[in-house]
Short mmCIF file of C-alpha atoms in Angstrom, two decimals:
data_model
loop_
_atom_site.label_atom_id
_atom_site.label_comp_id
_atom_site.label_asym_id
_atom_site.label_seq_id
_atom_site.Cartn_x
_atom_site.Cartn_y
_atom_site.Cartn_z
CA UNK A 1 120.45 101.78 129.41
CA UNK A 2 121.03 101.66 125.60
CA UNK A 3 123.19 98.49 125.83
CA UNK A 4 120.46 96.77 126.65
CA UNK A 5 118.75 96.77 123.21
CA UNK A 6 119.77 95.06 120.16
CA UNK A 7 121.61 96.99 117.74
CA UNK A 8 119.01 97.21 114.62
CA UNK A 9 121.62 98.03 111.52
CA UNK A 10 120.73 98.83 107.52
CA UNK A 11 121.46 96.02 105.67
CA UNK A 12 123.62 96.22 102.50
CA UNK A 13 120.65 95.47 100.41
CA UNK A 14 119.38 99.12 102.56
CA UNK A 15 122.94 100.14 101.42
CA UNK A 16 122.09 99.88 97.77
CA UNK A 17 118.92 101.68 98.24
CA UNK A 18 120.94 104.77 99.93
CA UNK A 19 123.95 104.53 97.17
CA UNK A 20 121.12 104.81 94.76
CA UNK A 21 120.11 107.93 95.46
CA UNK A 22 121.28 110.39 93.41
CA UNK A 23 120.43 113.19 91.06
CA UNK A 24 117.00 114.88 90.95
CA UNK A 25 114.73 111.90 92.20
CA UNK A 26 114.54 110.33 95.49
CA UNK A 27 114.72 107.10 96.24
CA UNK A 28 111.43 106.87 97.65
CA UNK A 29 108.08 104.68 97.05
CA UNK A 30 104.45 104.15 98.29
CA UNK A 31 100.79 103.79 97.81
CA UNK A 32 97.48 105.84 97.33
CA UNK A 33 94.44 104.00 99.38
CA UNK A 34 91.15 105.21 97.63
CA UNK A 35 88.91 105.34 100.39
CA UNK A 36 84.91 105.20 100.39
CA UNK A 37 83.94 108.06 102.85
CA UNK A 38 80.42 107.60 102.47
CA UNK A 39 80.31 106.64 106.41
CA UNK A 40 82.38 110.02 107.43
CA UNK A 41 85.80 110.66 107.83
CA UNK A 42 86.78 112.24 110.93
CA UNK A 43 90.58 113.65 110.55
CA UNK A 44 91.03 114.26 114.47
CA UNK A 45 89.69 110.78 114.95
CA UNK A 46 92.11 109.40 111.84
CA UNK A 47 95.07 110.94 113.32
CA UNK A 48 94.66 109.63 117.00
CA UNK A 49 94.00 106.34 115.56
CA UNK A 50 97.27 106.41 113.63
CA UNK A 51 98.98 107.46 116.50
CA UNK A 52 98.30 104.30 118.26
CA UNK A 53 98.43 101.75 115.13
CA UNK A 54 102.15 102.95 114.26
CA UNK A 55 103.56 101.92 117.95
CA UNK A 56 103.07 98.71 116.30
CA UNK A 57 105.60 99.72 113.58
CA UNK A 58 109.06 100.54 115.10
CA UNK A 59 110.27 101.77 111.93
CA UNK A 60 107.99 104.29 111.89
CA UNK A 61 109.42 106.62 114.76
CA UNK A 62 112.93 105.82 114.12
CA UNK A 63 115.60 107.77 112.40
CA UNK A 64 118.61 106.87 110.11
CA UNK A 65 121.46 107.45 111.93
CA UNK A 66 125.12 107.62 110.36
CA UNK A 67 127.65 106.41 113.33
CA UNK A 68 131.34 107.48 114.18
CA UNK A 69 134.18 105.61 111.90
CA UNK A 70 134.56 102.27 113.03
CA UNK A 71 131.08 101.89 114.35
CA UNK A 72 129.79 100.11 110.85
CA UNK A 73 127.20 100.54 109.21
CA UNK A 74 124.28 103.14 109.52
CA UNK A 75 121.45 102.08 112.77
CA UNK A 76 117.96 102.56 113.16
CA UNK A 77 117.55 104.62 116.27
CA UNK A 78 114.18 105.86 118.14
CA UNK A 79 113.57 109.68 117.42
CA UNK A 80 113.10 111.12 120.97
CA UNK A 81 111.59 113.97 119.32
CA UNK A 82 108.97 112.39 117.14
CA UNK A 83 105.79 114.31 116.57
CA UNK A 84 103.40 112.87 113.94
CA UNK A 85 102.52 116.08 113.25
CA UNK A 86 105.55 116.32 111.14
CA UNK A 87 104.36 112.89 109.27
CA UNK A 88 100.32 113.16 108.93
CA UNK A 89 98.61 116.12 107.15
CA UNK A 90 95.75 116.55 105.34
CA UNK A 91 94.77 118.56 101.73
CA UNK A 92 91.43 119.30 99.98
CA UNK A 93 92.11 117.52 96.41
CA UNK A 94 92.70 119.95 94.05
CA UNK A 95 90.33 121.06 91.13
CA UNK A 96 89.26 118.76 89.06
CA UNK A 97 88.81 116.36 91.76
CA UNK A 98 88.46 112.44 90.98
CA UNK A 99 91.77 109.96 90.86
CA UNK A 100 94.17 111.61 88.32
CA UNK A 101 94.07 114.79 90.35
CA UNK A 102 94.89 112.52 93.35
CA UNK A 103 97.73 110.89 91.29
CA UNK A 104 99.05 113.91 90.60
CA UNK A 105 99.27 115.29 93.85
CA UNK A 106 101.10 111.68 94.81
CA UNK A 107 103.37 112.44 92.12
CA UNK A 108 104.54 116.20 93.79
CA UNK A 109 104.90 114.48 97.17
CA UNK A 110 107.13 111.85 96.00
CA UNK A 111 109.18 113.61 94.17
CA UNK A 112 110.06 115.95 97.15
CA UNK A 113 112.92 114.28 99.62
CA UNK A 114 111.79 113.63 103.19
CA UNK A 115 113.76 115.22 105.83
CA UNK A 116 116.56 112.85 106.88
CA UNK A 117 116.61 114.65 110.40
CA UNK A 118 113.47 112.38 110.91
CA UNK A 119 111.76 109.39 110.40
CA UNK A 120 111.34 108.55 106.31
CA UNK A 121 107.98 108.88 105.71
CA UNK A 122 104.78 110.83 105.46
CA UNK A 123 101.25 110.20 105.30
CA UNK A 124 98.68 112.91 103.73
CA UNK A 125 94.74 112.70 103.73
CA UNK A 126 93.30 113.97 100.66
CA UNK A 127 89.88 115.06 101.20
CA UNK A 128 86.75 115.49 98.75
CA UNK A 129 88.21 113.86 96.06
CA UNK A 130 84.93 113.26 94.58
CA UNK A 131 81.05 112.62 96.61
CA UNK A 132 82.11 111.18 99.51
CA UNK A 133 85.43 109.74 98.60
CA UNK A 134 88.97 110.63 99.84
CA UNK A 135 92.24 108.86 99.84
CA UNK A 136 95.35 108.35 101.62
CA UNK A 137 98.71 109.21 100.01
CA UNK A 138 101.55 107.00 101.72
CA UNK A 139 105.36 108.03 100.48
CA UNK A 140 108.55 106.00 102.35
CA UNK A 141 112.27 106.33 101.46
CA UNK A 142 113.11 103.05 100.20
CA UNK A 143 115.33 102.12 103.05
CA UNK A 144 112.82 102.00 105.40
CA UNK A 145 111.22 98.99 103.59
CA UNK A 146 111.29 97.29 100.24
CA UNK A 147 107.58 96.12 98.72
CA UNK A 148 106.93 93.02 101.25
CA UNK A 149 107.78 94.88 104.04
CA UNK A 150 105.44 98.35 102.65
CA UNK A 151 102.40 95.53 102.48
CA UNK A 152 103.64 94.44 106.28
CA UNK A 153 103.22 98.09 107.21
CA UNK A 154 100.23 98.32 105.40
CA UNK A 155 98.96 95.75 107.14
CA UNK A 156 99.84 97.07 111.20
CA UNK A 157 98.15 100.20 110.07
CA UNK A 158 94.31 99.20 108.96
CA UNK A 159 90.91 98.66 110.70
CA UNK A 160 91.20 95.67 112.89
CA UNK A 161 95.14 95.00 113.01
CA UNK A 162 96.07 92.77 115.72
CA UNK A 163 97.63 95.15 118.48
CA UNK A 164 101.27 94.91 119.34
CA UNK A 165 103.23 93.53 122.54
CA UNK A 166 104.35 97.36 123.07
CA UNK A 167 107.94 98.29 123.32
CA UNK A 168 109.68 101.18 125.47
CA UNK A 169 109.81 104.38 123.99
CA UNK A 170 112.18 105.61 123.03
CA UNK A 171 115.13 103.66 123.65
CA UNK A 172 118.64 105.47 123.88
CA UNK A 173 121.35 105.42 121.34
CA UNK A 174 123.79 102.57 121.97
CA UNK A 175 126.96 103.36 123.34
CA UNK A 176 129.87 104.08 120.98
CA UNK A 177 131.84 101.26 122.62
CA UNK A 178 129.23 99.04 121.78
CA UNK A 179 128.86 99.94 118.37
CA UNK A 180 132.45 99.19 117.67
CA UNK A 181 131.65 95.69 119.32
CA UNK A 182 129.09 95.12 116.87
CA UNK A 183 130.22 96.10 114.27
CA UNK A 184 133.82 93.96 114.88
CA UNK A 185 131.28 90.62 115.38
CA UNK A 186 129.47 91.30 112.31
CA UNK A 187 132.70 91.69 109.99
CA UNK A 188 133.91 88.51 111.71
CA UNK A 189 130.28 86.96 111.03
CA UNK A 190 131.06 87.94 107.22
CA UNK A 191 134.62 86.27 106.73
CA UNK A 192 132.65 83.00 108.35
CA UNK A 193 129.95 83.23 105.48
CA UNK A 194 132.35 84.05 103.07
CA UNK A 195 131.68 80.43 100.91
CA UNK A 196 128.34 81.64 100.79
CA UNK A 197 128.79 84.79 99.85
CA UNK A 198 130.88 83.56 96.62
CA UNK A 199 128.16 81.35 95.78
CA UNK A 200 125.39 84.19 96.07
CA UNK A 201 127.94 85.67 93.60
CA UNK A 202 127.80 82.97 91.48
CA UNK A 203 124.30 82.88 91.27
CA UNK A 204 124.06 87.03 90.36
CA UNK A 205 125.91 86.11 87.65
CA UNK A 206 123.48 83.70 86.07
CA UNK A 207 120.90 86.25 87.29
CA UNK A 208 122.21 89.48 85.37
CA UNK A 209 123.43 87.50 82.13
CA UNK A 210 120.21 88.27 80.31
CA UNK A 211 120.88 92.11 80.74
CA UNK A 212 125.03 92.02 80.40
CA UNK A 213 125.30 90.09 77.15
CA UNK A 214 124.72 93.04 74.79
CA UNK A 215 124.31 97.08 74.72
CA UNK A 216 120.58 98.04 74.06
CA UNK A 217 120.24 99.85 70.38
CA UNK A 218 119.31 103.80 71.27
CA UNK A 219 115.73 104.28 71.74
CA UNK A 220 113.55 106.92 72.94
CA UNK A 221 112.62 104.83 76.23
CA UNK A 222 116.22 105.43 77.58
CA UNK A 223 116.98 109.04 77.63
CA UNK A 224 117.74 111.92 80.43
CA UNK A 225 114.82 112.54 82.74
CA UNK A 226 114.09 115.34 84.90
CA UNK A 227 112.75 115.64 88.44
CA UNK A 228 109.13 115.69 87.75
CA UNK A 229 106.96 112.27 87.15
CA UNK A 230 103.49 111.56 86.38
CA UNK A 231 101.26 108.58 87.41
CA UNK A 232 98.72 107.06 85.54
CA UNK A 233 96.92 103.81 86.41
CA UNK A 234 94.76 100.96 85.00
CA UNK A 235 93.03 98.35 86.56
CA UNK A 236 91.88 94.79 85.42
CA UNK A 237 90.12 92.03 86.53
CA UNK A 238 92.52 89.57 88.42
CA UNK A 239 90.55 86.25 88.05
CA UNK A 240 90.75 86.90 84.28
CA UNK A 241 94.35 87.66 84.24
CA UNK A 242 95.11 84.75 86.49
CA UNK A 243 92.71 82.25 84.31
CA UNK A 244 94.99 83.03 81.19
CA UNK A 245 97.86 82.67 82.82
CA UNK A 246 97.20 79.58 84.33
CA UNK A 247 95.75 78.03 81.38
CA UNK A 248 98.94 78.09 79.89
CA UNK A 249 101.18 77.14 82.49
CA UNK A 250 102.05 80.86 83.39
CA UNK A 251 101.85 83.38 86.09
CA UNK A 252 99.97 86.56 86.67
CA UNK A 253 103.33 88.34 86.46
CA UNK A 254 104.06 86.46 83.05
CA UNK A 255 101.10 87.84 81.60
CA UNK A 256 101.79 91.41 82.97
CA UNK A 257 105.45 91.34 81.30
CA UNK A 258 104.12 90.00 78.16
CA UNK A 259 101.54 92.67 78.00
CA UNK A 260 104.37 95.33 78.75
CA UNK A 261 106.24 94.51 75.68
CA UNK A 262 103.45 94.49 73.07
CA UNK A 263 102.55 97.88 74.65
CA UNK A 264 105.84 98.83 74.44
CA UNK A 265 106.66 98.11 71.02
CA UNK A 266 103.41 99.39 69.78
CA UNK A 267 104.17 102.90 71.54
CA UNK A 268 107.74 102.72 69.89
CA UNK A 269 106.22 102.00 66.80
CA UNK A 270 103.88 105.12 66.62
CA UNK A 271 107.04 107.06 67.29
CA UNK A 272 108.54 105.92 64.23
CA UNK A 273 110.71 103.41 66.13
CA UNK A 274 111.62 99.52 65.29
CA UNK A 275 112.04 97.65 68.82
CA UNK A 276 111.26 94.22 68.79
CA UNK A 277 112.85 92.79 72.38
CA UNK A 278 113.02 94.51 75.54
CA UNK A 279 114.82 94.23 78.88
CA UNK A 280 112.55 94.36 81.67
CA UNK A 281 114.54 94.71 85.12
CA UNK A 282 112.04 92.75 87.44
CA UNK A 283 112.91 92.33 91.27
CA UNK A 284 112.36 88.77 93.19
CA UNK A 285 112.31 89.37 96.93
CA UNK A 286 113.95 86.97 98.81
CA UNK A 287 111.06 86.55 101.42
CA UNK A 288 107.23 85.98 100.83
CA UNK A 289 105.92 87.64 103.62
CA UNK A 290 107.40 89.16 106.67
CA UNK A 291 105.93 91.40 109.30
CA UNK A 292 106.50 95.34 110.83
CA UNK A 293 109.23 94.38 113.24
CA UNK A 294 111.40 93.24 110.00
CA UNK A 295 111.30 95.66 107.21
CA UNK A 296 114.23 96.83 104.76
CA UNK A 297 115.54 95.38 102.11
CA UNK A 298 115.76 92.01 100.88
CA UNK A 299 115.56 91.46 97.10
CA UNK A 300 117.37 91.23 93.81
CA UNK A 301 116.81 92.17 90.52
CA UNK A 302 116.49 89.74 87.19
CA UNK A 303 116.89 91.20 83.43
CA UNK A 304 114.16 89.50 81.67
CA UNK A 305 114.16 89.31 77.67
CA UNK A 306 110.70 90.14 76.60
CA UNK A 307 109.55 90.00 72.67
CA UNK A 308 107.20 92.67 71.74
CA UNK A 309 106.05 91.13 68.45
CA UNK A 310 104.14 87.92 67.50
CA UNK A 311 101.18 85.60 68.64
CA UNK A 312 100.73 86.99 72.24
CA UNK A 313 100.24 83.36 73.71
CA UNK A 314 103.49 82.19 71.83
CA UNK A 315 105.19 85.61 73.72
CA UNK A 316 103.65 84.49 76.73
CA UNK A 317 105.14 80.99 76.91
CA UNK A 318 108.61 82.49 75.91
CA UNK A 319 108.52 84.84 79.20
CA UNK A 320 107.11 82.04 81.37
CA UNK A 321 110.42 80.06 79.81
CA UNK A 322 112.52 82.92 80.74
CA UNK A 323 110.90 83.72 83.77
CA UNK A 324 111.14 80.06 85.14
CA UNK A 325 114.86 79.86 84.14
CA UNK A 326 115.27 83.23 86.13
CA UNK A 327 113.75 81.87 89.25
CA UNK A 328 116.27 78.81 89.57
CA UNK A 329 119.00 81.54 91.07
CA UNK A 330 118.78 82.36 94.69
CA UNK A 331 116.09 85.07 95.27
CA UNK A 332 117.75 88.14 95.59
CA UNK A 333 121.68 87.03 94.54
CA UNK A 334 122.18 89.86 91.87
CA UNK A 335 122.29 92.68 95.07
CA UNK A 336 125.57 90.28 95.90
CA UNK A 337 126.97 92.10 93.16
CA UNK A 338 125.45 94.99 91.95
CA UNK A 339 125.31 96.39 95.61
CA UNK A 340 129.17 96.24 96.18
CA UNK A 341 129.28 97.79 92.47
CA UNK A 342 126.95 100.82 92.81
CA UNK A 343 128.36 101.98 96.34
CA UNK A 344 131.52 102.03 94.54
CA UNK A 345 130.39 104.31 91.78
CA UNK A 346 128.86 106.32 94.22
CA UNK A 347 132.02 106.42 96.22
CA UNK A 348 133.75 107.80 93.07
CA UNK A 349 131.00 110.12 91.94
CA UNK A 350 130.23 107.88 88.78
CA UNK A 351 126.98 106.39 89.74
CA UNK A 352 124.98 108.89 88.39
CA UNK A 353 126.87 109.19 85.28
CA UNK A 354 126.35 105.70 84.33
CA UNK A 355 122.37 105.05 85.47
CA UNK A 356 121.99 108.19 82.89
CA UNK A 357 123.96 106.36 80.42
CA UNK A 358 122.55 102.70 80.86
CA UNK A 359 121.95 100.74 77.96
CA UNK A 360 121.32 97.53 79.92
CA UNK A 361 117.10 97.40 80.44
CA UNK A 362 114.44 99.28 78.84
CA UNK A 363 112.64 99.74 82.08
CA UNK A 364 111.51 98.18 85.56
CA UNK A 365 108.44 96.31 86.34
CA UNK A 366 107.78 95.76 89.95
CA UNK A 367 105.04 92.92 90.68
CA UNK A 368 103.43 92.52 94.58
CA UNK A 369 100.39 90.22 95.94
CA UNK A 370 98.52 92.15 98.24
CA UNK A 371 95.49 91.42 99.97
CA UNK A 372 93.18 89.47 98.56
CA UNK A 373 90.15 90.59 100.98
CA UNK A 374 89.11 94.09 100.84
CA UNK A 375 90.27 96.20 104.25
CA UNK A 376 89.48 99.67 105.55
CA UNK A 377 90.90 102.55 107.29
CA UNK A 378 89.80 105.04 110.13
CA UNK A 379 86.47 103.23 109.54
CA UNK A 380 86.25 103.90 105.65
CA UNK A 381 86.67 100.59 103.19
CA UNK A 382 89.53 100.92 101.00
CA UNK A 383 88.31 101.08 97.16
CA UNK A 384 91.24 100.56 95.29
CA UNK A 385 95.50 100.18 96.13
CA UNK A 386 97.73 102.21 93.67
CA UNK A 387 101.60 101.33 93.93
CA UNK A 388 103.81 103.97 93.92
CA UNK A 389 107.79 104.03 92.40
CA UNK A 390 109.71 106.51 90.55
CA UNK A 391 112.74 105.04 88.33
CA UNK A 392 116.13 106.60 88.27
CA UNK A 393 118.57 107.41 85.85
CA UNK A 394 117.34 107.39 81.86
CA UNK A 395 114.66 105.28 82.20
CA UNK A 396 111.52 107.37 81.29
CA UNK A 397 108.87 105.25 82.17
CA UNK A 398 108.16 102.28 84.77
CA UNK A 399 105.99 99.98 85.88
CA UNK A 400 104.25 98.90 89.17
CA UNK A 401 101.72 96.23 89.59
CA UNK A 402 99.82 95.13 92.95
CA UNK A 403 96.75 92.60 93.33
CA UNK A 404 94.43 93.70 95.85
CA UNK A 405 90.62 92.04 96.61
CA UNK A 406 90.42 90.66 93.16
CA UNK A 407 91.49 93.58 90.85
CA UNK A 408 94.89 94.45 89.56
CA UNK A 409 96.32 97.67 89.39
CA UNK A 410 99.20 98.76 87.36
CA UNK A 411 100.83 101.98 87.81
CA UNK A 412 102.49 103.61 85.04
CA UNK A 413 105.49 106.14 86.18
CA UNK A 414 107.05 108.78 83.57
CA UNK A 415 109.22 111.58 83.46
CA UNK A 416 106.10 113.82 81.53
CA UNK A 417 108.94 115.82 79.43
CA UNK A 418 110.23 112.72 78.34
CA UNK A 419 107.21 110.28 78.05
CA UNK A 420 104.87 113.01 77.05
CA UNK A 421 102.31 110.13 75.60
CA UNK A 422 102.22 108.03 78.59
CA UNK A 423 98.19 108.16 78.40
CA UNK A 424 98.66 106.63 75.02
CA UNK A 425 101.21 103.82 76.54
CA UNK A 426 98.12 103.11 79.06
CA UNK A 427 95.59 102.85 76.51
CA UNK A 428 98.15 99.94 74.50
CA UNK A 429 98.85 98.37 77.89
CA UNK A 430 95.05 97.59 78.74
CA UNK A 431 94.34 96.55 75.26
CA UNK A 432 97.09 94.13 75.52
CA UNK A 433 95.89 92.73 78.54
CA UNK A 434 92.47 92.11 77.45
CA UNK A 435 93.67 90.34 74.22
CA UNK A 436 96.26 88.18 76.60
CA UNK A 437 93.00 87.30 79.09
CA UNK A 438 90.54 86.50 76.17
#
């Protein structure tokens, strides 16, 4: 019965995602797919297609289950009561319509915690966003997948995705006896991997050193945040950014980080503050790609020091040197240190106090390489993909970057009360990118 199937447990990296979910903001991420619906969008047909395609992504029909003491970490188990109607909904775009109205709706959805009694995702079809346009808002808990995993899920849901081999559903929950034996075996394996873990800790210290050498002076980028979020998206031509990067031995990510540093400096200058150097927390994944059967989190964060003043190309050269040095450490090494530390703080009830008062980083910047070719879903071409993420603690504004079909999309996420001038920051960032891209 249940003992014939492998046990799918959360990883230690996943545990950090669960431990850091404190306060008013759930650890949820997602994307908005802007759809060209000129050929029509049949909601009933879309639901039928989605129902078939999620069979290729086991995690979308699984619940996160806490097991009895002595049975190890939580497991992913098939939800025998799975009902697509609990996850898929449709709404008409709020007035006045358009992309910003969709992003405002997405901000409300991402701030609403997904029920832990069900698989941790939702999809909302937004109709009539503009003439012959629609949108699909996908939200999932960060423990379900990191950014690389999220792209694997998307690849399994779009039109033309390969059909999966299929698997029995629902698989029964493993017995307590098997859970205990599996947990004991994993603990033994952890002891055998102890030398590698210690080496990873050394790499973690190297990765995190730029962000721990000194506490940041007080500034308006780090102040208490509430539950509300607002998204703003800007898009630039990917080839122009890539060309500027390669001309100076840098990457697209280096150009984006340089532009963000310049935009933040100019924003604070308008607020009457003088900050010349910023520390950006940048995730680096252990893997370049994955598939829908291997999700979860496998990444770490690296603090990158970025200068916001001076010649833009000189600043780009400095950022390139900093990211190149950071990449010498094993990918994801920082999680080996941060994971246990954050989980300890959470158990002591101190994690929220720590992140609400931290003065180690100014903001978060995630960057993913998305599909290079245009995709379609439910028979509608996907005109744009807008990445969604939220920051926790006292970070008032953060950035999510995704390339798709020749376009680089940057989503700015802010607490609108703590960062009321988000449109100004968006304009400044667009100007910085234009200057760097030439």
